[in-house]
Coordinates of C-alpha atoms in Angstrom, one line a residue:
M112 CA 56.5 -23.2 42.3
K113 CA 53.7 -22.7 44.6
E114 CA 52.8 -24.6 47.8
L115 CA 49.1 -25.0 48.5
P116 CA 46.7 -27.5 50.2
Q117 CA 46.5 -30.6 48.0
R118 CA 42.9 -30.2 47.3
I119 CA 43.3 -26.5 46.1
A120 CA 46.5 -27.2 44.1
A121 CA 44.9 -30.2 42.3
K122 CA 42.1 -28.0 41.4
E123 CA 44.4 -25.0 40.1
Y124 CA 46.5 -27.7 38.1
A125 CA 43.3 -28.9 36.5
V126 CA 42.1 -25.3 35.5
L127 CA 45.7 -24.6 34.3
R128 CA 45.8 -27.8 32.1
D129 CA 42.1 -26.9 30.6
L130 CA 43.3 -23.4 29.7
E131 CA 46.3 -24.7 27.9
R132 CA 44.3 -27.1 26.1
R133 CA 42.1 -24.1 24.8
S134 CA 45.2 -22.0 24.1
L135 CA 43.8 -19.1 26.3
P136 CA 46.5 -16.6 27.7
A137 CA 47.8 -18.3 31.1
V138 CA 50.6 -19.6 32.5
R139 CA 51.4 -23.2 31.4
P140 CA 51.5 -25.9 34.3
A141 CA 54.5 -28.2 34.4
G142 CA 53.7 -30.5 37.0
L143 CA 52.0 -31.1 40.7
V144 CA 54.0 -32.5 43.5
I145 CA 52.0 -34.1 46.0
Q146 CA 53.3 -34.2 49.8
P147 CA 50.8 -36.7 51.3
H148 CA 52.6 -36.2 54.8
E149 CA 51.5 -32.5 55.2
D150 CA 48.4 -32.7 52.9
T151 CA 49.9 -30.2 50.7
A152 CA 51.2 -29.9 47.0
I153 CA 53.6 -27.9 45.1
L154 CA 52.0 -26.5 41.7
V155 CA 54.9 -26.3 39.2
T156 CA 54.4 -23.8 36.3
R157 CA 56.6 -22.7 33.3
Y158 CA 58.3 -19.7 33.3
L159 CA 56.7 -16.9 31.0
D160 CA 59.8 -15.8 29.0
R161 CA 59.7 -11.9 28.5
S162 CA 56.9 -10.8 30.7
W163 CA 56.7 -8.8 33.6
Q164 CA 54.3 -7.6 36.3
Y165 CA 52.5 -4.0 36.0
R166 CA 54.6 -2.5 38.6
R167 CA 57.7 -3.1 36.4
L168 CA 56.4 -1.1 33.4
L169 CA 54.6 1.8 35.4
M170 CA 57.4 2.4 37.9
R171 CA 59.7 3.1 35.1
L172 CA 57.6 5.4 33.1
P173 CA 56.9 9.0 33.8
P174 CA 53.6 9.3 36.2
D175 CA 51.7 11.2 33.2
A176 CA 52.2 8.2 30.7
S177 CA 48.4 7.9 30.3
K178 CA 48.7 6.1 27.1
H179 CA 50.6 3.3 28.3
R180 CA 48.3 2.8 31.3
E181 CA 45.4 2.5 28.7
R182 CA 47.2 -0.1 26.9
L183 CA 47.6 -2.1 30.3
L184 CA 43.9 -1.7 30.9
D185 CA 42.9 -2.6 27.3
A186 CA 45.0 -5.9 28.0
M187 CA 43.2 -6.6 31.1
A188 CA 39.7 -6.2 29.6
S189 CA 40.7 -8.5 26.6
L190 CA 42.0 -11.1 28.9
L191 CA 38.7 -11.0 30.9
V192 CA 36.8 -11.3 27.5
D193 CA 38.6 -14.1 26.2
L194 CA 38.3 -16.1 29.6
H195 CA 34.6 -15.5 29.8
R196 CA 33.7 -16.4 26.2
N197 CA 35.3 -19.6 27.0
G198 CA 33.4 -20.1 30.0
V199 CA 36.2 -19.3 32.7
F200 CA 35.2 -17.7 35.7
W201 CA 38.2 -16.0 37.5
G202 CA 37.3 -15.2 40.6
D203 CA 40.2 -13.1 41.5
C204 CA 41.0 -10.7 38.7
S205 CA 43.7 -8.3 39.6
L206 CA 46.8 -6.6 38.2
A207 CA 48.9 -8.7 40.8
N208 CA 47.6 -11.8 39.4
T209 CA 48.4 -11.0 35.9
L210 CA 51.7 -11.1 33.7
F211 CA 52.1 -8.8 30.8
S212 CA 54.4 -9.2 27.7
R213 CA 54.8 -6.8 24.6
D214 CA 52.9 -7.8 21.4
G215 CA 53.5 -5.1 18.7
Q216 CA 51.9 -2.0 19.8
I217 CA 49.9 -3.5 22.4
L218 CA 50.3 -5.5 25.7
Q219 CA 49.3 -9.2 26.0
A220 CA 48.0 -10.1 29.5
F221 CA 48.4 -13.6 31.2
L222 CA 46.3 -15.0 34.0
V223 CA 48.8 -16.2 36.5
D224 CA 46.8 -17.2 39.5
A225 CA 43.7 -19.8 39.1
E226 CA 43.1 -20.8 42.6
T227 CA 39.7 -19.4 42.5
S228 CA 39.0 -20.0 38.7
E229 CA 36.2 -22.3 37.6
I230 CA 35.4 -23.6 34.1
H231 CA 31.6 -23.9 33.0
P232 CA 29.9 -24.5 29.7
Q233 CA 28.6 -20.9 29.8
L234 CA 29.1 -18.1 32.5
S235 CA 25.8 -16.2 33.9
D236 CA 25.4 -12.5 33.5
G237 CA 26.2 -12.7 37.4
Q238 CA 29.3 -14.4 37.1
R239 CA 30.6 -12.1 34.6
Q240 CA 29.5 -9.0 36.5
Y241 CA 31.3 -10.4 39.6
D242 CA 34.6 -10.9 37.8
I243 CA 34.2 -7.3 36.3
D244 CA 33.5 -5.7 39.8
I245 CA 36.4 -7.4 41.3
L246 CA 38.6 -6.4 38.6
V247 CA 37.7 -2.7 38.7
E248 CA 38.2 -2.8 42.5
N249 CA 41.6 -4.5 42.3
V250 CA 43.0 -2.6 39.5
A251 CA 42.0 0.8 41.3
A252 CA 43.8 -0.6 44.5
G253 CA 46.8 -1.5 42.6
M254 CA 47.0 1.6 40.8
M255 CA 46.5 3.8 44.0
D256 CA 49.1 1.5 45.8
L257 CA 51.7 2.2 43.3
A258 CA 51.0 6.2 43.2
V259 CA 51.6 6.1 46.8
R260 CA 55.1 4.1 46.3
L261 CA 56.0 6.6 43.6
E262 CA 54.8 9.5 45.9
Q263 CA 52.5 11.1 43.5
P264 CA 50.2 13.7 44.8
P265 CA 46.7 12.8 46.2
E266 CA 45.1 14.5 43.5
V267 CA 46.0 11.7 41.2
E268 CA 43.8 9.1 43.0
E269 CA 40.6 10.6 41.2
L270 CA 42.1 10.2 38.0
L271 CA 43.3 6.6 38.8
I272 CA 39.9 5.4 40.0
E273 CA 38.3 6.8 36.8
E274 CA 41.0 4.9 34.6
A275 CA 40.2 1.6 36.6
C276 CA 36.3 2.1 36.1
S277 CA 37.1 2.2 32.5
V278 CA 38.1 -1.4 32.4
A279 CA 34.5 -2.2 32.6
T280 CA 33.6 0.1 29.6
R281 CA 36.6 -1.4 27.5
Y282 CA 35.3 -4.9 28.5
Q283 CA 31.7 -4.2 27.6
A284 CA 32.7 -2.4 24.3
L285 CA 34.8 -5.4 23.0
R286 CA 32.1 -7.9 24.1
D287 CA 29.4 -5.9 22.2
V288 CA 31.3 -6.5 19.1
L289 CA 31.9 -9.9 19.6
H290 CA 28.2 -10.6 20.4
A291 CA 26.5 -8.1 18.1
Q292 CA 23.7 -9.6 15.9
P293 CA 23.0 -6.7 13.7
V294 CA 19.6 -6.7 11.7
F295 CA 19.6 -5.3 8.2
A296 CA 17.5 -5.4 5.0
F297 CA 17.8 -8.6 3.0
G298 CA 19.4 -6.6 -0.1
D299 CA 22.1 -5.0 2.2
R300 CA 24.0 -8.3 2.7
Y301 CA 27.3 -6.4 2.1
Q302 CA 26.9 -5.6 5.7
I303 CA 28.0 -9.1 6.5
E304 CA 31.5 -8.3 5.3
G305 CA 31.6 -5.3 7.2
Q306 CA 30.9 -6.9 10.3
I307 CA 33.6 -9.7 9.4
R308 CA 36.1 -7.2 8.8
R309 CA 35.6 -5.4 12.2
L310 CA 36.1 -8.7 13.8
H311 CA 39.3 -9.5 11.9
D312 CA 40.5 -6.0 12.7
L313 CA 40.2 -7.0 16.4
G314 CA 42.3 -10.1 15.6
F315 CA 39.4 -12.6 16.0
A316 CA 39.0 -15.3 13.2
V317 CA 35.4 -16.2 12.5
D318 CA 34.3 -19.9 12.7
E319 CA 30.6 -19.8 11.3
V320 CA 28.2 -17.0 9.8
K321 CA 24.6 -17.5 10.0
L322 CA 21.7 -15.6 8.7
E323 CA 18.2 -15.7 10.2
S324 CA 15.0 -13.9 9.4
A325 CA 14.2 -11.2 11.6
G326 CA 10.4 -10.5 10.7
E327 CA 7.6 -12.0 9.5
S328 CA 7.9 -10.3 6.0
G329 CA 11.3 -11.7 5.3
E330 CA 12.5 -8.2 4.4
K331 CA 15.2 -8.2 7.2
V332 CA 17.9 -10.7 8.3
R333 CA 19.7 -10.9 11.7
L334 CA 23.2 -11.7 11.4
K335 CA 25.0 -14.1 14.0
V336 CA 28.8 -14.9 13.9
A337 CA 30.6 -17.4 15.7
V338 CA 34.1 -16.2 16.8
A339 CA 36.9 -18.8 16.9
A340 CA 40.5 -18.0 18.0
H341 CA 42.1 -14.7 18.9
R342 CA 44.8 -15.1 16.3
F343 CA 43.5 -14.1 13.1
H344 CA 46.5 -12.0 11.8
A345 CA 49.0 -14.5 13.5
T346 CA 47.7 -17.6 11.5
Q347 CA 47.8 -15.5 8.4
L348 CA 51.4 -14.7 8.8
H349 CA 52.3 -18.1 9.8
D350 CA 50.7 -19.6 6.9
L351 CA 52.9 -17.4 4.7
T352 CA 56.0 -17.3 6.5
S353 CA 56.1 -20.1 9.5
L354 CA 56.4 -17.4 11.9
D355 CA 54.9 -18.1 15.1
V356 CA 54.4 -14.6 16.7
G357 CA 51.7 -12.6 19.0
E358 CA 48.7 -11.4 17.3
G359 CA 49.7 -7.8 17.6
Q360 CA 53.3 -8.5 16.0
A361 CA 51.6 -10.2 13.2
R362 CA 49.3 -7.3 12.5
I363 CA 52.3 -5.1 12.2
L364 CA 54.2 -7.6 10.1
L365 CA 51.3 -8.2 7.9
G366 CA 51.2 -4.5 7.0
D367 CA 55.2 -4.4 6.1
L368 CA 55.0 -7.7 4.2
R369 CA 51.8 -6.3 2.1
A370 CA 53.8 -2.9 1.6
Y371 CA 56.8 -4.9 0.2
Q372 CA 54.7 -7.1 -1.9
A373 CA 53.0 -3.9 -3.7
Y374 CA 56.5 -2.6 -4.2
A375 CA 58.3 -6.0 -5.3
R376 CA 55.2 -6.6 -8.0
Q377 CA 55.8 -3.3 -9.9
A378 CA 59.0 -5.0 -11.2
H379 CA 57.7 -8.4 -11.2
P380 CA 54.0 -8.4 -11.4
E381 CA 54.1 -12.4 -11.8
L382 CA 55.4 -12.7 -8.1
T383 CA 53.2 -15.0 -5.9
D384 CA 52.2 -14.2 -2.5
A385 CA 54.3 -17.1 -1.3
R386 CA 57.2 -16.2 -3.2
A387 CA 57.0 -12.5 -2.0
A388 CA 56.7 -13.6 1.6
Q389 CA 59.9 -15.7 1.3
R390 CA 61.8 -12.7 -0.4
W391 CA 60.5 -10.5 2.5
L392 CA 61.7 -12.6 5.2
E393 CA 64.9 -13.2 4.0
G394 CA 65.7 -9.8 2.6
V395 CA 63.6 -7.5 4.7
L396 CA 62.6 -9.0 8.0
R397 CA 65.6 -11.0 9.3
P398 CA 68.3 -8.3 8.5
G399 CA 66.0 -5.6 9.9
M400 CA 65.4 -7.6 13.1
A401 CA 69.0 -7.9 13.5
R402 CA 69.7 -4.3 13.2
A403 CA 66.7 -3.5 15.6
H404 CA 67.7 -5.9 18.0
E405 CA 71.2 -4.6 18.2
A406 CA 70.1 -1.1 18.6
V407 CA 67.9 -2.0 21.8
G408 CA 71.0 -3.4 23.2
G409 CA 70.0 -7.0 22.6
L410 CA 67.1 -6.8 25.1
G411 CA 63.7 -8.3 24.6
D412 CA 62.4 -10.0 21.6
P413 CA 64.3 -9.5 18.3
I414 CA 60.6 -9.6 16.3
Q415 CA 59.4 -6.8 18.8
A416 CA 62.4 -5.0 18.4
Y417 CA 61.6 -4.9 14.6
C418 CA 57.9 -3.9 15.3
D419 CA 59.3 -0.9 17.3
L420 CA 61.4 0.0 14.5
L421 CA 58.5 0.2 11.9
E422 CA 56.6 2.2 14.6
V423 CA 59.3 4.8 15.4
R424 CA 60.1 5.1 11.9
W425 CA 56.6 6.0 10.9
L426 CA 56.1 8.4 13.8
L427 CA 59.2 10.3 13.1
S428 CA 58.2 10.4 9.3
E429 CA 55.0 12.1 10.5
Q430 CA 56.8 14.6 12.3
A431 CA 59.2 15.5 9.7
G432 CA 56.6 15.3 6.9
R433 CA 58.8 13.0 4.9
D434 CA 60.1 9.4 5.0
V435 CA 63.0 9.6 7.3
G436 CA 64.3 6.0 6.7
D437 CA 65.6 3.3 8.9
A438 CA 68.9 5.0 10.1
A439 CA 67.0 7.9 12.2
A440 CA 64.7 5.3 13.7
L441 CA 67.4 3.0 14.6
D442 CA 69.3 6.0 16.2
A443 CA 66.0 6.8 18.1
L444 CA 65.9 3.3 19.6
R445 CA 69.5 3.4 20.6
D446 CA 69.4 6.6 22.1
R447 CA 66.2 6.0 23.9
S448 CA 64.7 8.9 22.2
V449 CA 61.4 7.5 20.8
P450 CA 58.3 9.6 20.9
P451 CA 57.0 9.5 24.5
Q452 CA 53.6 8.1 23.7
S453 CA 54.9 5.4 21.5
A454 CA 54.7 1.7 22.0
A455 CA 58.5 1.4 21.8
K456 CA 58.6 3.4 24.8
M457 CA 57.6 0.2 26.8
A458 CA 60.9 -1.4 26.1
I459 CA 62.0 0.1 29.2
A460 CA 60.2 -2.8 31.1
E461 CA 62.4 -5.4 29.3
A462 CA 65.7 -3.8 31.1
P463 CA 67.1 -6.1 33.4
T464 CA 66.5 -4.6 37.1
G465 CA 69.9 -6.1 38.3
T466 CA 71.8 -9.4 38.9
L467 CA 70.8 -11.3 42.0
P468 CA 73.5 -13.0 44.0
A469 CA 73.5 -16.7 44.0
L470 CA 71.9 -18.4 46.9
T471 CA 74.6 -20.3 48.0
P472 CA 74.8 -22.0 51.7
E473 CA 76.9 -19.2 52.7
L474 CA 74.8 -16.3 51.8
V475 CA 71.7 -18.2 53.3
A476 CA 73.6 -18.4 56.8
E477 CA 74.6 -14.7 56.5
L478 CA 70.8 -13.7 55.9
S479 CA 69.8 -15.9 58.8
D480 CA 72.0 -14.1 61.1
D481 CA 70.9 -10.7 60.0

């Protein structure tokens, strides 16, 4: 709950409602309580389950955990690209105004504060650049503030500023792929499939494909692709299994499902995709989820725990030069001895910070006296 001047609260509530309608990654509004006698209002948003601020992750990891900071910066860049391509000007991009949750081997970022946000049919280059500049500045400030709190040496500041500046590069690289309009010879139309595959690999569904002549001779064509939702793999998995998971989780689970399908069809060539998916769901995923979730002490999301199991099993098998099986991976999860750069290491952010006492009248009086 957040108390604001009535006009600002109403504006933010309207923006959040619009973001919800578009299924964009942001906190969901629950209501707006008008307080006319004070000209204020209370904006109520729904609690974002299994999410945390950047401090919770980075304060629990070793200072040299650059791979995990990269995941966080990728998440910020991806969030801003998603907002901008839907005409959303954030206006106050920062780590502090963002919540993060684990999604397979990546992080998903969610907009939290929309006080300064505006929604337009399309953003200008100036609006996009303003958001990017603010994001780089605020990410650098957030990282450096955290470094001071962790008593890191002053030499680390240069690296943190360089990493913060990389958000703009990450943003532009992703935007370039989404807005690419490659030109190729008319006979090389196979490149259409290649471009669509690149978008699918990034998790974007393709809504429309359009070819236009790129020259008077007609020998070259320009490819224009309209990109839809950022849930390509999640939609595929849902169609097969009815599971509703994150895009990053879906990419991992689909890989596991396809491996199971290939194995099962050696004995049953007639097995359909739908039937194989149900067998995988009942015989592989659900028992695997239960074992993985138990190994991490019941923390976090069972689906995410299973994704961690698959990642750790693969990494340990790479190190050993052979398939180590589930048992070794479960032991690593249980003992918190997973490879240091693995995404599973980020599970440390899911551990509770401690139990807060109930805010009873007696405790309020005690705190007031103090």
